[in-house]
Amino acid sequence: MSTAGQVIRCKAAVAWEAGKPLVIEEVDVAPPQKHEVRLKILFTSLCHTDVYFWEAKGQTPLFPRIFGHEAGGIVESVGEGVTDLQPGDHVLPVFTGECQQCRHCKSSESNMCELLRINTDRGVMISDGQTRFSKDGKPIYHFVGTSTFSEYTVAHSGCVTKIDPQAPLDKVCVLSCGISTGLGATLNVAKPTRGSTVAIFGLGAVGLAAAEGARLAGASRIIGIDLNPSRFNDAKKFGVTEFVNPKDHDKPVQEVIAEMTDGGADRSVECTGNVNAMISAFECVHDGWGVAVLVGVPNKDDAFKTHPMNLLNERTLKGTFFGNYKPKTDLPSVVAKYMNKELELEKFITHQVPFSEINKAFDIMLKGEGLRCMITMGH
């Protein structure tokens, strides 16, 4: 029985208002329109960004909404004009996209597609300004173009990456956001050389993915900096060799790292979003060749302050978005790294819950426990 071209009624976890538990509802999912695909989501995981916008403390609240953006699934049907995807393809939906036409997509240096780059305020599809989700005829808004907390969802085809059908979706789905962000920040932007020293600020999922990148690059010392010492033991699995808790020292952490490393780390990756950690991450790298990469998202009023001599002394400060990976072009090669046993993903998945217990995943993250909670959709 083909469902192509028809409305599909399925279960979705709807956020009706900010900070209130999600409710599993029967929703209607409209067919994909031009340049869109409808996906059957098999696995989704919870990322801190979902929690942040669900709490809606710092941005325009938009409800009711279906959150979720780290996921793996199978194409159910495609809309007009979609040529690179077909029903049955195994895919990762991604919160940013690749139209393959704009200046950014045509540049080898950028992955910030003009058409499809992340937009957290938009709750509708680009093509017609409408939602594909509804309940009792009333619209339910989308989130970052993915809305994976639903058994079926509709996304722009430029935000959907076709991957190796042999790859287990319950593992590689974590590559659609946080893990690729941290991994790519190290491998594509910091680019540490074999035998070098890398400092990682923040040992959550993204920071540990950055550490994993440093491990893959052959760094000899990976220094983890975090205010929560309970994270230190687990971080060893990701290649972290030494730990610094800034609270244990009465001088700035950049000075502590400079002393540990004979003048500074070769590379640093900042994954907390705390502006003081960003400044420390930059000031802790060695003069002459040090490179610091900022990954964490700051508060809107933050300002980065450092003495210009820190730059004149040949330190480099860089930023990155989604690890500088182009979603459609580059993610298949990251999946391949997992398939050929270079990259380990199992250790990032610390909890599992069925879709009916999705609120448990929120509780786990709010308590700061674990890294990724895998949510299995009901079949």
Tab-separated table of C-alpha atoms in Angstrom:
chain	number	residue	atom	x	y	z
A	1	MET	CA	0.000	0.000	0.000
A	2	SER	CA	1.743	3.162	-1.166
A	3	THR	CA	1.157	6.233	1.005
A	4	ALA	CA	2.758	8.594	-1.547
A	5	GLY	CA	0.634	11.659	-2.236
A	6	GLN	CA	-1.600	11.016	0.770
A	7	VAL	CA	-1.784	12.545	4.215
A	8	ILE	CA	-0.222	10.195	6.785
A	9	ARG	CA	-1.624	10.084	10.298
A	10	CYS	CA	1.019	9.089	12.829
A	11	LYS	CA	2.326	9.672	16.337
A	12	ALA	CA	4.401	12.730	17.167
A	13	ALA	CA	5.693	14.233	20.411
A	14	VAL	CA	4.187	17.720	20.441
A	15	ALA	CA	5.480	20.580	22.579
A	16	TRP	CA	2.314	22.576	23.306
A	17	GLU	CA	4.028	25.165	25.459
A	18	ALA	CA	7.477	26.167	26.671
A	19	GLY	CA	9.075	23.886	29.235
A	20	LYS	CA	6.035	21.582	29.569
A	21	PRO	CA	6.405	17.822	28.948
A	22	LEU	CA	5.884	16.726	25.339
A	23	VAL	CA	2.592	14.999	24.566
A	24	ILE	CA	2.365	12.029	22.190
A	25	GLU	CA	-0.410	12.989	19.765
A	26	GLU	CA	-1.885	11.674	16.532
A	27	VAL	CA	-0.915	14.248	13.891
A	28	ASP	CA	-1.451	14.574	10.163
A	29	VAL	CA	1.647	14.833	7.983
A	30	ALA	CA	0.983	16.277	4.508
A	31	PRO	CA	2.732	14.929	1.395
A	32	PRO	CA	6.035	16.549	0.360
A	33	GLN	CA	5.787	19.534	-1.968
A	34	LYS	CA	8.337	20.742	-4.554
A	35	HIS	CA	11.962	19.948	-3.514
A	36	GLU	CA	10.755	18.196	-0.339
A	37	VAL	CA	10.882	14.614	0.924
A	38	ARG	CA	8.798	12.793	3.495
A	39	LEU	CA	10.759	10.570	5.830
A	40	LYS	CA	9.893	7.717	8.142
A	41	ILE	CA	11.989	8.372	11.247
A	42	LEU	CA	13.338	5.192	12.846
A	43	PHE	CA	15.681	6.633	15.495
A	44	THR	CA	16.155	10.083	16.921
A	45	SER	CA	18.343	11.422	19.712
A	46	LEU	CA	18.046	14.459	21.928
A	47	CYS	CA	20.494	17.337	21.543
A	48	HIS	CA	20.857	20.289	23.906
A	49	THR	CA	19.584	22.645	21.180
A	50	ASP	CA	16.158	20.942	21.334
A	51	VAL	CA	16.030	21.505	25.098
A	52	TYR	CA	17.141	25.139	24.745
A	53	PHE	CA	14.355	26.048	22.321
A	54	TRP	CA	11.793	23.955	24.216
A	55	GLU	CA	12.605	25.950	27.366
A	56	ALA	CA	12.304	29.112	25.192
A	57	LYS	CA	14.036	31.315	27.752
A	58	GLY	CA	16.228	33.283	25.384
A	59	GLN	CA	14.307	33.445	22.106
A	60	THR	CA	10.916	33.958	20.502
A	61	PRO	CA	8.657	31.102	21.634
A	62	LEU	CA	6.848	29.305	18.812
A	63	PHE	CA	4.312	26.665	19.830
A	64	PRO	CA	2.823	24.108	19.291
A	65	ARG	CA	5.975	22.657	17.792
A	66	ILE	CA	7.594	19.332	16.995
A	67	PHE	CA	11.248	19.392	18.019
A	68	GLY	CA	14.045	16.951	17.157
A	69	HIS	CA	16.901	17.224	14.667
A	70	GLU	CA	19.324	14.343	15.277
A	71	ALA	CA	17.854	11.350	13.519
A	72	GLY	CA	18.022	8.572	10.993
A	73	GLY	CA	15.267	7.291	8.756
A	74	ILE	CA	14.055	6.079	5.384
A	75	VAL	CA	12.573	8.107	2.528
A	76	GLU	CA	8.833	7.378	2.235
A	77	SER	CA	8.095	9.621	-0.781
A	78	VAL	CA	9.583	12.552	-2.668
A	79	GLY	CA	8.067	15.760	-3.995
A	80	GLU	CA	8.337	17.281	-7.453
A	81	GLY	CA	11.846	18.080	-8.655
A	82	VAL	CA	13.679	15.736	-6.261
A	83	THR	CA	16.125	13.658	-8.296
A	84	ASP	CA	18.868	12.594	-5.857
A	85	LEU	CA	16.632	10.756	-3.369
A	86	GLN	CA	14.048	8.037	-3.787
A	87	PRO	CA	11.710	5.987	-1.593
A	88	GLY	CA	13.626	3.423	0.455
A	89	ASP	CA	16.869	5.434	0.688
A	90	HIS	CA	18.502	5.450	4.121
A	91	VAL	CA	19.047	9.048	5.176
A	92	LEU	CA	20.074	11.495	7.856
A	93	PRO	CA	17.994	14.683	8.052
A	94	VAL	CA	20.201	17.672	8.934
A	95	PHE	CA	19.327	21.013	10.602
A	96	THR	CA	21.306	22.882	7.951
A	97	GLY	CA	21.382	22.172	4.257
A	98	GLU	CA	23.133	22.273	0.925
A	99	CYS	CA	21.220	23.673	-2.044
A	100	GLN	CA	24.297	23.082	-4.237
A	101	GLN	CA	23.539	26.300	-6.183
A	102	CYS	CA	24.461	29.309	-3.986
A	103	ARG	CA	27.882	30.948	-3.570
A	104	HIS	CA	28.469	29.148	-0.279
A	105	CYS	CA	27.640	25.729	-1.711
A	106	LYS	CA	29.878	26.403	-4.722
A	107	SER	CA	32.760	27.493	-2.474
A	108	SER	CA	35.096	24.766	-1.231
A	109	GLU	CA	35.619	26.868	1.930
A	110	SER	CA	32.035	27.197	3.191
A	111	ASN	CA	29.151	24.987	4.280
A	112	MET	CA	26.805	27.876	5.159
A	113	CYS	CA	24.202	27.481	2.401
A	114	GLU	CA	22.332	30.746	1.785
A	115	LEU	CA	18.997	29.015	1.225
A	116	LEU	CA	19.075	26.262	3.842
A	117	ARG	CA	21.409	27.312	6.660
A	118	ILE	CA	19.935	26.871	10.116
A	119	ASN	CA	16.993	29.093	10.998
A	120	THR	CA	15.674	28.495	14.505
A	121	ASP	CA	12.844	31.044	14.228
A	122	ARG	CA	11.194	29.590	11.121
A	123	GLY	CA	8.453	27.098	11.892
A	124	VAL	CA	7.208	26.553	8.331
A	125	MET	CA	8.478	25.138	5.030
A	126	ILE	CA	10.454	27.470	2.764
A	127	SER	CA	8.502	26.736	-0.433
A	128	ASP	CA	5.059	27.953	0.662
A	129	GLY	CA	5.355	29.264	4.218
A	130	GLN	CA	3.014	26.509	5.465
A	131	THR	CA	3.482	23.655	7.925
A	132	ARG	CA	3.237	20.014	6.847
A	133	PHE	CA	2.057	19.037	10.342
A	134	SER	CA	-1.442	19.597	11.654
A	135	LYS	CA	-3.831	18.307	14.270
A	136	ASP	CA	-7.589	18.798	13.934
A	137	GLY	CA	-6.850	21.100	11.011
A	138	LYS	CA	-4.647	23.436	13.062
A	139	PRO	CA	-0.953	23.853	12.166
A	140	ILE	CA	1.871	22.471	14.293
A	141	TYR	CA	5.192	24.217	13.682
A	142	HIS	CA	8.446	22.713	12.454
A	143	PHE	CA	11.862	23.047	14.105
A	144	VAL	CA	15.094	23.705	12.124
A	145	GLY	CA	13.558	22.048	9.072
A	146	THR	CA	13.702	18.540	10.539
A	147	SER	CA	11.168	17.925	13.377
A	148	THR	CA	12.254	14.349	13.991
A	149	PHE	CA	10.170	13.719	17.134
A	150	SER	CA	7.502	12.342	14.789
A	151	GLU	CA	7.101	8.947	13.100
A	152	TYR	CA	6.979	10.831	9.776
A	153	THR	CA	8.349	14.247	8.907
A	154	VAL	CA	8.845	16.424	5.831
A	155	ALA	CA	12.141	18.150	5.037
A	156	HIS	CA	13.674	20.101	2.158
A	157	SER	CA	15.641	17.641	-0.002
A	158	GLY	CA	18.768	19.783	0.464
A	159	CYS	CA	18.656	18.945	4.194
A	160	VAL	CA	18.535	15.181	3.672
A	161	THR	CA	21.730	13.151	3.237
A	162	LYS	CA	21.647	9.745	1.590
A	163	ILE	CA	23.948	7.304	3.388
A	164	ASP	CA	25.202	3.734	3.103
A	165	PRO	CA	22.154	1.469	3.684
A	166	GLN	CA	24.396	-0.948	5.621
A	167	ALA	CA	25.100	1.702	8.285
A	168	PRO	CA	23.076	1.113	11.483
A	169	LEU	CA	20.752	4.125	11.786
A	170	ASP	CA	20.574	3.785	15.577
A	171	LYS	CA	24.312	4.626	15.700
A	172	VAL	CA	25.016	6.943	12.770
A	173	CYS	CA	22.017	9.166	13.475
A	174	VAL	CA	24.165	10.999	16.065
A	175	LEU	CA	26.302	12.218	13.146
A	176	SER	CA	23.484	14.463	11.925
A	177	CYS	CA	24.346	17.121	14.529
A	178	GLY	CA	26.575	17.205	17.593
A	179	ILE	CA	29.133	14.515	16.884
A	180	SER	CA	29.947	15.835	13.393
A	181	THR	CA	30.134	19.369	14.807
A	182	GLY	CA	32.853	18.457	17.328
A	183	LEU	CA	34.673	15.972	15.105
A	184	GLY	CA	34.855	18.398	12.179
A	185	ALA	CA	35.902	21.317	14.395
A	186	THR	CA	39.071	19.348	15.133
A	187	LEU	CA	39.688	17.484	11.859
A	188	ASN	CA	38.584	20.181	9.382
A	189	VAL	CA	39.358	23.423	11.206
A	190	ALA	CA	41.919	22.985	14.008
A	191	LYS	CA	43.755	20.288	11.990
A	192	PRO	CA	46.174	19.113	14.687
A	193	THR	CA	49.276	17.309	13.496
A	194	ARG	CA	50.352	13.872	14.723
A	195	GLY	CA	52.061	14.144	18.111
A	196	SER	CA	50.620	17.566	18.931
A	197	THR	CA	48.853	18.828	22.061
A	198	VAL	CA	45.141	19.700	21.901
A	199	ALA	CA	43.088	21.405	24.632
A	200	ILE	CA	39.329	20.765	24.650
A	201	PHE	CA	37.082	23.127	26.626
A	202	GLY	CA	33.818	21.449	27.667
A	203	LEU	CA	33.442	17.669	27.833
A	204	GLY	CA	29.833	17.226	26.764
A	205	ALA	CA	28.985	15.288	23.598
A	206	VAL	CA	30.367	17.947	21.238
A	207	GLY	CA	33.604	18.391	23.229
A	208	LEU	CA	34.151	14.637	23.408
A	209	ALA	CA	33.571	14.417	19.645
A	210	ALA	CA	36.269	17.093	19.277
A	211	ALA	CA	38.520	14.930	21.483
A	212	GLU	CA	37.706	11.916	19.306
A	213	GLY	CA	38.853	14.006	16.319
A	214	ALA	CA	42.129	14.782	18.092
A	215	ARG	CA	42.552	11.062	18.846
A	216	LEU	CA	41.977	10.196	15.166
A	217	ALA	CA	44.507	12.867	14.145
A	218	GLY	CA	47.135	11.261	16.361
A	219	ALA	CA	47.495	13.987	19.004
A	220	SER	CA	49.833	12.859	21.784
A	221	ARG	CA	48.229	14.937	24.555
A	222	ILE	CA	44.532	15.795	24.763
A	223	ILE	CA	43.789	18.062	27.706
A	224	GLY	CA	40.141	18.207	28.810
A	225	ILE	CA	38.928	21.322	30.651
A	226	ASP	CA	35.593	21.158	32.497
A	227	LEU	CA	34.042	22.452	35.715
A	228	ASN	CA	32.392	19.063	36.316
A	229	PRO	CA	34.992	16.495	37.485
A	230	SER	CA	32.485	13.626	37.126
A	231	ARG	CA	33.010	13.916	33.350
A	232	PHE	CA	36.721	13.197	33.560
A	233	ASN	CA	36.602	9.433	33.883
A	234	ASP	CA	34.328	8.867	30.877
A	235	ALA	CA	36.384	11.283	28.787
A	236	LYS	CA	39.319	8.852	28.857
A	237	LYS	CA	37.393	6.641	26.402
A	238	PHE	CA	37.555	9.519	23.905
A	239	GLY	CA	41.321	9.890	24.074
A	240	VAL	CA	41.523	12.609	26.745
A	241	THR	CA	44.840	12.155	28.568
A	242	GLU	CA	44.816	14.943	31.187
A	243	PHE	CA	42.201	16.995	32.991
A	244	VAL	CA	42.013	20.535	34.307
A	245	ASN	CA	39.194	21.851	36.478
A	246	PRO	CA	39.510	25.679	36.472
A	247	LYS	CA	37.988	25.702	39.986
A	248	ASP	CA	41.094	23.893	41.323
A	249	HIS	CA	43.402	26.806	40.423
A	250	ASP	CA	43.711	30.379	41.608
A	251	LYS	CA	45.050	31.644	38.290
A	252	PRO	CA	43.436	31.805	34.828
A	253	VAL	CA	43.156	28.399	33.196
A	254	GLN	CA	45.105	29.610	30.142
A	255	GLU	CA	48.132	30.131	32.416
A	256	VAL	CA	47.707	26.648	33.889
A	257	ILE	CA	47.685	25.126	30.378
A	258	ALA	CA	50.681	27.223	29.260
A	259	GLU	CA	52.669	25.842	32.212
A	260	MET	CA	51.613	22.260	31.461
A	261	THR	CA	52.585	22.536	27.791
A	262	ASP	CA	55.812	24.561	27.748
A	263	GLY	CA	54.177	27.750	26.519
A	264	GLY	CA	50.768	26.680	25.236
A	265	ALA	CA	48.734	24.024	23.460
A	266	ASP	CA	49.211	23.577	19.712
A	267	ARG	CA	45.444	23.597	19.163
A	268	SER	CA	42.357	24.285	21.260
A	269	VAL	CA	38.653	23.648	20.631
A	270	GLU	CA	36.030	25.522	22.679
A	271	CYS	CA	32.723	23.639	23.080
A	272	THR	CA	30.920	25.378	25.974
A	273	GLY	CA	29.634	28.677	24.571
A	274	ASN	CA	30.878	30.486	27.688
A	275	VAL	CA	32.632	33.649	26.479
A	276	ASN	CA	35.299	33.453	29.194
A	277	ALA	CA	36.102	29.896	28.142
A	278	MET	CA	36.410	31.179	24.553
A	279	ILE	CA	38.949	33.787	25.638
A	280	SER	CA	40.856	31.166	27.667
A	281	ALA	CA	40.816	28.762	24.700
A	282	PHE	CA	42.387	31.422	22.477
A	283	GLU	CA	44.919	32.653	25.020
A	284	CYS	CA	46.032	29.100	25.938
A	285	VAL	CA	47.469	28.280	22.494
A	286	HIS	CA	51.183	28.634	21.766
A	287	ASP	CA	52.478	31.745	20.049
A	288	GLY	CA	53.931	31.249	16.560
A	289	TRP	CA	51.591	28.448	15.488
A	290	GLY	CA	48.690	27.990	17.916
A	291	VAL	CA	45.164	27.718	16.525
A	292	ALA	CA	41.979	28.068	18.600
A	293	VAL	CA	38.585	27.028	17.218
A	294	LEU	CA	35.272	28.264	18.637
A	295	VAL	CA	32.315	25.851	18.436
A	296	GLY	CA	30.046	26.749	21.387
A	297	VAL	CA	27.222	29.233	20.810
A	298	PRO	CA	27.501	32.372	22.986
A	299	ASN	CA	24.790	34.432	24.643
A	300	LYS	CA	23.547	37.264	22.443
A	301	ASP	CA	25.167	40.100	24.425
A	302	ASP	CA	28.604	38.468	24.795
A	303	ALA	CA	31.735	40.216	23.532
A	304	PHE	CA	35.077	38.512	22.952
A	305	LYS	CA	37.944	40.561	24.416
A	306	THR	CA	41.653	39.828	24.141
A	307	HIS	CA	44.804	41.903	23.676
A	308	PRO	CA	45.689	42.334	19.976
A	309	MET	CA	49.270	41.254	20.761
A	310	ASN	CA	47.893	37.742	21.234
A	311	LEU	CA	47.092	37.746	17.505
A	312	LEU	CA	50.210	39.654	16.444
A	313	ASN	CA	52.248	36.938	18.153
A	314	GLU	CA	50.937	34.542	15.508
A	315	ARG	CA	48.046	32.870	17.208
A	316	THR	CA	45.021	32.118	15.036
A	317	LEU	CA	41.360	32.305	16.084
A	318	LYS	CA	38.784	30.469	13.978
A	319	GLY	CA	35.092	29.706	14.156
A	320	THR	CA	33.167	26.783	12.744
A	321	PHE	CA	29.596	25.792	11.971
A	322	PHE	CA	28.637	22.092	11.848
A	323	GLY	CA	32.331	21.149	11.777
A	324	ASN	CA	32.682	22.751	8.316
A	325	TYR	CA	30.987	19.682	6.808
A	326	LYS	CA	28.705	20.211	3.807
A	327	PRO	CA	25.749	17.972	4.760
A	328	LYS	CA	25.087	16.192	1.471
A	329	THR	CA	28.641	16.177	0.116
A	330	ASP	CA	30.631	15.338	3.249
A	331	LEU	CA	28.490	13.381	5.731
A	332	PRO	CA	28.644	10.088	3.777
A	333	SER	CA	32.431	10.086	4.318
A	334	VAL	CA	31.946	10.532	8.082
A	335	VAL	CA	29.556	7.554	8.078
A	336	ALA	CA	32.295	5.644	6.212
A	337	LYS	CA	34.770	6.461	9.026
A	338	TYR	CA	32.377	4.703	11.406
A	339	MET	CA	31.845	1.770	9.043
A	340	ASN	CA	35.591	1.170	8.660
A	341	LYS	CA	36.029	1.245	12.465
A	342	GLU	CA	38.094	4.461	12.592
A	343	LEU	CA	35.424	6.440	14.405
A	344	GLU	CA	33.638	4.977	17.437
A	345	LEU	CA	30.029	6.075	18.016
A	346	GLU	CA	28.678	3.557	20.535
A	347	LYS	CA	30.400	5.336	23.417
A	348	PHE	CA	28.421	8.529	22.728
A	349	ILE	CA	25.096	6.711	23.204
A	350	THR	CA	24.691	6.392	26.965
A	351	HIS	CA	20.896	6.009	27.311
A	352	GLN	CA	18.017	4.493	25.337
A	353	VAL	CA	14.271	5.032	25.660
A	354	PRO	CA	11.222	4.111	23.590
A	355	PHE	CA	9.401	6.994	21.854
A	356	SER	CA	6.554	6.787	24.378
A	357	GLU	CA	9.044	7.783	27.105
A	358	ILE	CA	10.660	10.690	25.249
A	359	ASN	CA	10.244	12.991	28.263
A	360	LYS	CA	12.720	10.755	30.110
A	361	ALA	CA	15.367	11.812	27.573
A	362	PHE	CA	14.691	15.453	28.514
A	363	ASP	CA	14.997	14.616	32.229
A	364	ILE	CA	18.342	12.880	31.649
A	365	MET	CA	19.726	15.868	29.743
A	366	LEU	CA	18.406	18.421	32.252
A	367	LYS	CA	20.200	16.498	35.010
A	368	GLY	CA	23.407	16.635	32.966
A	369	GLU	CA	23.685	12.844	32.885
A	370	GLY	CA	25.180	10.928	29.984
A	371	LEU	CA	25.820	12.117	26.443
A	372	ARG	CA	23.223	10.993	23.933
A	373	CYS	CA	19.900	9.326	24.619
A	374	MET	CA	18.688	7.197	21.695
A	375	ILE	CA	14.924	7.306	21.176
A	376	THR	CA	13.463	4.363	19.256
A	377	MET	CA	10.309	5.150	17.282
A	378	GLY	CA	7.479	2.646	17.614
A	379	HIS	CA	7.052	0.141	14.763
